[in-house]
JSON list of C-alpha atoms in Angstrom, two decimals:
[
{"chain": "U", "resi": 1, "resn": "MET", "atom": "CA", "xyz": [0.04, 0.11, -0.02]},
{"chain": "U", "resi": 2, "resn": "LEU", "atom": "CA", "xyz": [1.35, 3.51, -0.91]},
{"chain": "U", "resi": 3, "resn": "SER", "atom": "CA", "xyz": [1.66, 6.18, 1.78]},
{"chain": "U", "resi": 4, "resn": "ARG", "atom": "CA", "xyz": [-0.21, 9.37, 1.25]},
{"chain": "U", "resi": 5, "resn": "THR", "atom": "CA", "xyz": [2.99, 11.21, 0.08]},
{"chain": "U", "resi": 6, "resn": "ASN", "atom": "CA", "xyz": [3.83, 8.42, -2.42]},
{"chain": "U", "resi": 7, "resn": "ALA", "atom": "CA", "xyz": [0.19, 8.30, -3.54]},
{"chain": "U", "resi": 8, "resn": "ARG", "atom": "CA", "xyz": [-0.01, 12.11, -4.19]},
{"chain": "U", "resi": 9, "resn": "ALA", "atom": "CA", "xyz": [3.44, 12.03, -5.99]},
{"chain": "U", "resi": 10, "resn": "ALA", "atom": "CA", "xyz": [2.09, 9.02, -8.26]},
{"chain": "U", "resi": 11, "resn": "ILE", "atom": "CA", "xyz": [-1.14, 11.09, -8.96]},
{"chain": "U", "resi": 12, "resn": "GLY", "atom": "CA", "xyz": [1.01, 14.00, -9.92]},
{"chain": "U", "resi": 13, "resn": "ILE", "atom": "CA", "xyz": [3.19, 12.06, -12.15]},
{"chain": "U", "resi": 14, "resn": "VAL", "atom": "CA", "xyz": [0.24, 10.42, -13.93]},
{"chain": "U", "resi": 15, "resn": "SER", "atom": "CA", "xyz": [-1.59, 13.65, -14.26]},
{"chain": "U", "resi": 16, "resn": "ALA", "atom": "CA", "xyz": [1.47, 15.35, -15.83]},
{"chain": "U", "resi": 17, "resn": "ALA", "atom": "CA", "xyz": [2.05, 12.36, -18.20]},
{"chain": "U", "resi": 18, "resn": "LEU", "atom": "CA", "xyz": [-1.60, 12.55, -19.38]},
{"chain": "U", "resi": 19, "resn": "ALA", "atom": "CA", "xyz": [-1.48, 16.35, -19.77]},
{"chain": "U", "resi": 20, "resn": "CYS", "atom": "CA", "xyz": [1.70, 15.98, -21.91]},
{"chain": "U", "resi": 21, "resn": "ALA", "atom": "CA", "xyz": [0.20, 13.16, -24.02]},
{"chain": "U", "resi": 22, "resn": "ALA", "atom": "CA", "xyz": [-3.03, 15.25, -24.71]},
{"chain": "U", "resi": 23, "resn": "THR", "atom": "CA", "xyz": [-0.86, 18.30, -25.67]},
{"chain": "U", "resi": 24, "resn": "ILE", "atom": "CA", "xyz": [1.10, 16.06, -28.08]},
{"chain": "U", "resi": 25, "resn": "GLY", "atom": "CA", "xyz": [-2.05, 14.66, -29.65]},
{"chain": "U", "resi": 26, "resn": "CYS", "atom": "CA", "xyz": [-3.49, 18.11, -30.12]},
{"chain": "U", "resi": 27, "resn": "GLU", "atom": "CA", "xyz": [-0.54, 19.49, -31.96]},
{"chain": "U", "resi": 28, "resn": "SER", "atom": "CA", "xyz": [-0.73, 17.21, -34.84]},
{"chain": "U", "resi": 29, "resn": "ASP", "atom": "CA", "xyz": [-3.30, 17.51, -37.66]},
{"chain": "U", "resi": 30, "resn": "PRO", "atom": "CA", "xyz": [-5.57, 14.56, -38.36]},
{"chain": "U", "resi": 31, "resn": "PRO", "atom": "CA", "xyz": [-4.48, 12.57, -41.36]},
{"chain": "U", "resi": 32, "resn": "ARG", "atom": "CA", "xyz": [-5.80, 14.03, -44.55]},
{"chain": "U", "resi": 33, "resn": "PRO", "atom": "CA", "xyz": [-7.74, 11.99, -47.20]},
{"chain": "U", "resi": 34, "resn": "ALA", "atom": "CA", "xyz": [-5.84, 10.49, -50.06]},
{"chain": "U", "resi": 35, "resn": "GLY", "atom": "CA", "xyz": [-5.84, 12.88, -53.11]},
{"chain": "U", "resi": 36, "resn": "SER", "atom": "CA", "xyz": [-5.72, 15.99, -50.89]},
{"chain": "U", "resi": 37, "resn": "ALA", "atom": "CA", "xyz": [-3.79, 19.04, -52.00]},
{"chain": "U", "resi": 38, "resn": "ASP", "atom": "CA", "xyz": [-2.27, 22.14, -50.20]},
{"chain": "U", "resi": 39, "resn": "VAL", "atom": "CA", "xyz": [-1.58, 25.55, -51.86]},
{"chain": "U", "resi": 40, "resn": "ARG", "atom": "CA", "xyz": [0.56, 28.05, -50.03]},
{"chain": "U", "resi": 41, "resn": "LEU", "atom": "CA", "xyz": [0.18, 31.24, -51.96]},
{"chain": "U", "resi": 42, "resn": "ASP", "atom": "CA", "xyz": [3.22, 33.15, -50.54]},
{"chain": "U", "resi": 43, "resn": "GLN", "atom": "CA", "xyz": [5.43, 30.29, -52.01]},
{"chain": "U", "resi": 44, "resn": "GLY", "atom": "CA", "xyz": [4.34, 31.12, -55.44]},
{"chain": "U", "resi": 45, "resn": "LYS", "atom": "CA", "xyz": [1.97, 28.20, -56.06]},
{"chain": "U", "resi": 46, "resn": "ARG", "atom": "CA", "xyz": [-1.22, 29.33, -57.96]},
{"chain": "U", "resi": 47, "resn": "SER", "atom": "CA", "xyz": [-2.81, 26.11, -58.89]},
{"chain": "U", "resi": 48, "resn": "ALA", "atom": "CA", "xyz": [-3.75, 22.79, -57.42]},
{"chain": "U", "resi": 49, "resn": "THR", "atom": "CA", "xyz": [-5.02, 19.37, -58.51]},
{"chain": "U", "resi": 50, "resn": "VAL", "atom": "CA", "xyz": [-7.32, 17.61, -55.92]},
{"chain": "U", "resi": 51, "resn": "ALA", "atom": "CA", "xyz": [-9.17, 14.24, -56.06]},
{"chain": "U", "resi": 52, "resn": "MET", "atom": "CA", "xyz": [-12.88, 13.94, -55.59]},
{"chain": "U", "resi": 53, "resn": "THR", "atom": "CA", "xyz": [-11.88, 11.88, -52.44]},
{"chain": "U", "resi": 54, "resn": "GLY", "atom": "CA", "xyz": [-9.57, 14.55, -51.14]},
{"chain": "U", "resi": 55, "resn": "MET", "atom": "CA", "xyz": [-9.57, 18.01, -49.56]},
{"chain": "U", "resi": 56, "resn": "LEU", "atom": "CA", "xyz": [-8.12, 21.15, -50.67]},
{"chain": "U", "resi": 57, "resn": "ARG", "atom": "CA", "xyz": [-6.37, 23.57, -48.21]},
{"chain": "U", "resi": 58, "resn": "VAL", "atom": "CA", "xyz": [-5.28, 27.07, -49.28]},
{"chain": "U", "resi": 59, "resn": "GLU", "atom": "CA", "xyz": [-2.94, 29.07, -47.07]},
{"chain": "U", "resi": 60, "resn": "LEU", "atom": "CA", "xyz": [-2.27, 32.80, -47.31]},
{"chain": "U", "resi": 61, "resn": "GLU", "atom": "CA", "xyz": [0.34, 34.71, -45.46]},
{"chain": "U", "resi": 62, "resn": "GLY", "atom": "CA", "xyz": [-0.88, 38.06, -43.64]},
{"chain": "U", "resi": 63, "resn": "ASN", "atom": "CA", "xyz": [0.23, 40.32, -40.87]},
{"chain": "U", "resi": 64, "resn": "GLU", "atom": "CA", "xyz": [-2.04, 40.47, -37.89]},
{"chain": "U", "resi": 65, "resn": "GLY", "atom": "CA", "xyz": [-1.00, 43.91, -36.75]},
{"chain": "U", "resi": 66, "resn": "THR", "atom": "CA", "xyz": [-2.09, 45.76, -39.88]},
{"chain": "U", "resi": 67, "resn": "GLY", "atom": "CA", "xyz": [-5.75, 45.00, -39.40]},
{"chain": "U", "resi": 68, "resn": "TYR", "atom": "CA", "xyz": [-6.07, 43.31, -42.78]},
{"chain": "U", "resi": 69, "resn": "GLY", "atom": "CA", "xyz": [-7.30, 39.83, -43.07]},
{"chain": "U", "resi": 70, "resn": "TRP", "atom": "CA", "xyz": [-8.04, 37.24, -45.85]},
{"chain": "U", "resi": 71, "resn": "ARG", "atom": "CA", "xyz": [-11.57, 36.50, -46.97]},
{"chain": "U", "resi": 72, "resn": "LEU", "atom": "CA", "xyz": [-12.95, 34.27, -49.69]},
{"chain": "U", "resi": 73, "resn": "GLY", "atom": "CA", "xyz": [-13.95, 36.57, -52.50]},
{"chain": "U", "resi": 74, "resn": "ALA", "atom": "CA", "xyz": [-15.30, 34.13, -55.09]},
{"chain": "U", "resi": 75, "resn": "ILE", "atom": "CA", "xyz": [-16.18, 30.43, -55.16]},
{"chain": "U", "resi": 76, "resn": "ASP", "atom": "CA", "xyz": [-17.82, 28.12, -57.64]},
{"chain": "U", "resi": 77, "resn": "SER", "atom": "CA", "xyz": [-20.15, 26.51, -55.27]},
{"chain": "U", "resi": 78, "resn": "ALA", "atom": "CA", "xyz": [-21.27, 23.94, -57.81]},
{"chain": "U", "resi": 79, "resn": "ARG", "atom": "CA", "xyz": [-17.69, 22.58, -57.77]},
{"chain": "U", "resi": 80, "resn": "LEU", "atom": "CA", "xyz": [-16.22, 23.34, -54.29]},
{"chain": "U", "resi": 81, "resn": "GLU", "atom": "CA", "xyz": [-17.68, 23.50, -50.78]},
{"chain": "U", "resi": 82, "resn": "LYS", "atom": "CA", "xyz": [-15.98, 25.67, -48.07]},
{"chain": "U", "resi": 83, "resn": "VAL", "atom": "CA", "xyz": [-15.64, 23.60, -45.02]},
{"chain": "U", "resi": 84, "resn": "GLY", "atom": "CA", "xyz": [-15.68, 25.47, -41.74]},
{"chain": "U", "resi": 85, "resn": "GLU", "atom": "CA", "xyz": [-14.37, 28.82, -41.05]},
{"chain": "U", "resi": 86, "resn": "PRO", "atom": "CA", "xyz": [-10.78, 29.94, -41.94]},
{"chain": "U", "resi": 87, "resn": "THR", "atom": "CA", "xyz": [-8.21, 29.32, -39.28]},
{"chain": "U", "resi": 88, "resn": "VAL", "atom": "CA", "xyz": [-5.44, 32.01, -38.44]},
{"chain": "U", "resi": 89, "resn": "THR", "atom": "CA", "xyz": [-2.14, 30.59, -37.08]},
{"chain": "U", "resi": 90, "resn": "PRO", "atom": "CA", "xyz": [0.80, 32.81, -35.97]},
{"chain": "U", "resi": 91, "resn": "LEU", "atom": "CA", "xyz": [4.05, 32.09, -37.75]},
{"chain": "U", "resi": 92, "resn": "ASP", "atom": "CA", "xyz": [5.99, 33.87, -34.84]},
{"chain": "U", "resi": 93, "resn": "PRO", "atom": "CA", "xyz": [3.93, 32.70, -31.81]},
{"chain": "U", "resi": 94, "resn": "GLY", "atom": "CA", "xyz": [5.89, 34.86, -29.35]},
{"chain": "U", "resi": 95, "resn": "LEU", "atom": "CA", "xyz": [5.41, 38.01, -31.41]},
{"chain": "U", "resi": 96, "resn": "ARG", "atom": "CA", "xyz": [2.11, 39.82, -30.89]},
{"chain": "U", "resi": 97, "resn": "GLY", "atom": "CA", "xyz": [0.76, 41.20, -34.25]},
{"chain": "U", "resi": 98, "resn": "GLY", "atom": "CA", "xyz": [3.27, 39.24, -36.38]},
{"chain": "U", "resi": 99, "resn": "ARG", "atom": "CA", "xyz": [3.01, 37.31, -39.49]},
{"chain": "U", "resi": 100, "resn": "THR", "atom": "CA", "xyz": [0.11, 34.74, -39.64]},
{"chain": "U", "resi": 101, "resn": "ILE", "atom": "CA", "xyz": [-1.09, 32.03, -42.13]},
{"chain": "U", "resi": 102, "resn": "THR", "atom": "CA", "xyz": [-4.88, 32.08, -42.79]},
{"chain": "U", "resi": 103, "resn": "SER", "atom": "CA", "xyz": [-6.04, 28.48, -43.92]},
{"chain": "U", "resi": 104, "resn": "PHE", "atom": "CA", "xyz": [-9.20, 27.79, -45.84]},
{"chain": "U", "resi": 105, "resn": "GLU", "atom": "CA", "xyz": [-10.53, 24.16, -46.46]},
{"chain": "U", "resi": 106, "resn": "PHE", "atom": "CA", "xyz": [-12.60, 23.02, -49.36]},
{"chain": "U", "resi": 107, "resn": "ARG", "atom": "CA", "xyz": [-14.41, 19.87, -50.20]},
{"chain": "U", "resi": 108, "resn": "PRO", "atom": "CA", "xyz": [-14.68, 18.95, -54.01]},
{"chain": "U", "resi": 109, "resn": "LEU", "atom": "CA", "xyz": [-18.21, 18.36, -55.24]},
{"chain": "U", "resi": 110, "resn": "VAL", "atom": "CA", "xyz": [-17.81, 17.51, -58.92]},
{"chain": "U", "resi": 111, "resn": "PRO", "atom": "CA", "xyz": [-14.80, 17.01, -61.22]},
{"chain": "U", "resi": 112, "resn": "GLY", "atom": "CA", "xyz": [-13.78, 19.79, -63.42]},
{"chain": "U", "resi": 113, "resn": "SER", "atom": "CA", "xyz": [-11.83, 23.18, -63.41]},
{"chain": "U", "resi": 114, "resn": "THR", "atom": "CA", "xyz": [-12.73, 26.30, -61.33]},
{"chain": "U", "resi": 115, "resn": "GLN", "atom": "CA", "xyz": [-11.01, 29.20, -59.62]},
{"chain": "U", "resi": 116, "resn": "LEU", "atom": "CA", "xyz": [-10.94, 30.51, -56.14]},
{"chain": "U", "resi": 117, "resn": "VAL", "atom": "CA", "xyz": [-10.46, 34.16, -55.40]},
{"chain": "U", "resi": 118, "resn": "PHE", "atom": "CA", "xyz": [-9.19, 35.54, -52.04]},
{"chain": "U", "resi": 119, "resn": "GLU", "atom": "CA", "xyz": [-9.18, 39.19, -50.84]},
{"chain": "U", "resi": 120, "resn": "LEU", "atom": "CA", "xyz": [-7.05, 40.99, -48.36]},
{"chain": "U", "resi": 121, "resn": "VAL", "atom": "CA", "xyz": [-9.41, 43.47, -46.61]},
{"chain": "U", "resi": 122, "resn": "ARG", "atom": "CA", "xyz": [-9.97, 45.34, -43.42]},
{"chain": "U", "resi": 123, "resn": "PRO", "atom": "CA", "xyz": [-13.31, 43.87, -42.59]},
{"chain": "U", "resi": 124, "resn": "TRP", "atom": "CA", "xyz": [-14.77, 47.01, -40.95]},
{"chain": "U", "resi": 125, "resn": "LEU", "atom": "CA", "xyz": [-14.20, 49.12, -44.09]},
{"chain": "U", "resi": 126, "resn": "THR", "atom": "CA", "xyz": [-16.91, 47.76, -46.28]},
{"chain": "U", "resi": 127, "resn": "ASP", "atom": "CA", "xyz": [-16.54, 50.54, -48.98]},
{"chain": "U", "resi": 128, "resn": "GLU", "atom": "CA", "xyz": [-12.81, 50.18, -49.40]},
{"chain": "U", "resi": 129, "resn": "PRO", "atom": "CA", "xyz": [-11.49, 47.85, -52.32]},
{"chain": "U", "resi": 130, "resn": "PRO", "atom": "CA", "xyz": [-9.31, 44.82, -51.29]},
{"chain": "U", "resi": 131, "resn": "ALA", "atom": "CA", "xyz": [-5.71, 45.84, -50.86]},
{"chain": "U", "resi": 132, "resn": "ARG", "atom": "CA", "xyz": [-4.64, 42.47, -52.67]},
{"chain": "U", "resi": 133, "resn": "ARG", "atom": "CA", "xyz": [-6.30, 39.63, -54.42]},
{"chain": "U", "resi": 134, "resn": "ALA", "atom": "CA", "xyz": [-5.05, 36.15, -54.82]},
{"chain": "U", "resi": 135, "resn": "GLU", "atom": "CA", "xyz": [-6.34, 33.51, -57.26]},
{"chain": "U", "resi": 136, "resn": "VAL", "atom": "CA", "xyz": [-5.95, 29.75, -57.39]},
{"chain": "U", "resi": 137, "resn": "GLU", "atom": "CA", "xyz": [-6.77, 27.59, -60.34]},
{"chain": "U", "resi": 138, "resn": "VAL", "atom": "CA", "xyz": [-8.25, 24.38, -59.21]},
{"chain": "U", "resi": 139, "resn": "THR", "atom": "CA", "xyz": [-8.46, 20.99, -61.04]},
{"chain": "U", "resi": 140, "resn": "ILE", "atom": "CA", "xyz": [-10.80, 18.40, -59.54]},
{"chain": "U", "resi": 141, "resn": "LYS", "atom": "CA", "xyz": [-10.25, 14.86, -60.77]},
{"chain": "U", "resi": 142, "resn": "GLY", "atom": "CA", "xyz": [-12.57, 12.02, -60.31]},
{"chain": "U", "resi": 143, "resn": "GLY", "atom": "CA", "xyz": [-11.21, 9.42, -58.02]},
{"chain": "U", "resi": 144, "resn": "GLY", "atom": "CA", "xyz": [-7.40, 9.58, -57.40]},
{"chain": "U", "resi": 145, "resn": "ALA", "atom": "CA", "xyz": [-5.51, 12.86, -58.33]}
]
């Protein structure tokens, strides 16, 4: 039988191990379906081929401190469906207002070609034109890409 001191120490160790394991599990993305594609626009890629069984992720770099953010400007909703809301991830987590990556996820609906348009805007200024536009040519293949 464990003494109270040893029991508390054991509980503390087990709690710390579980917290660590939970943190590690949360940091990794779930596996992506076969035929998925990623486009990171700041790296010069402007096109993607995705399978009907896959998902498309589009990533755009921005700067949180400027007040500008990326929004979806145009989508062919007959071919692609936006999944969820965009996520914003800091590139320099210790730097407030620093560079960020905004990620959009899309599910293919039918094979073919289409275009996505993204706009860099200050959301509270509705009459102001976008500061930048980014376009992605998307090819959706039936089955595997």
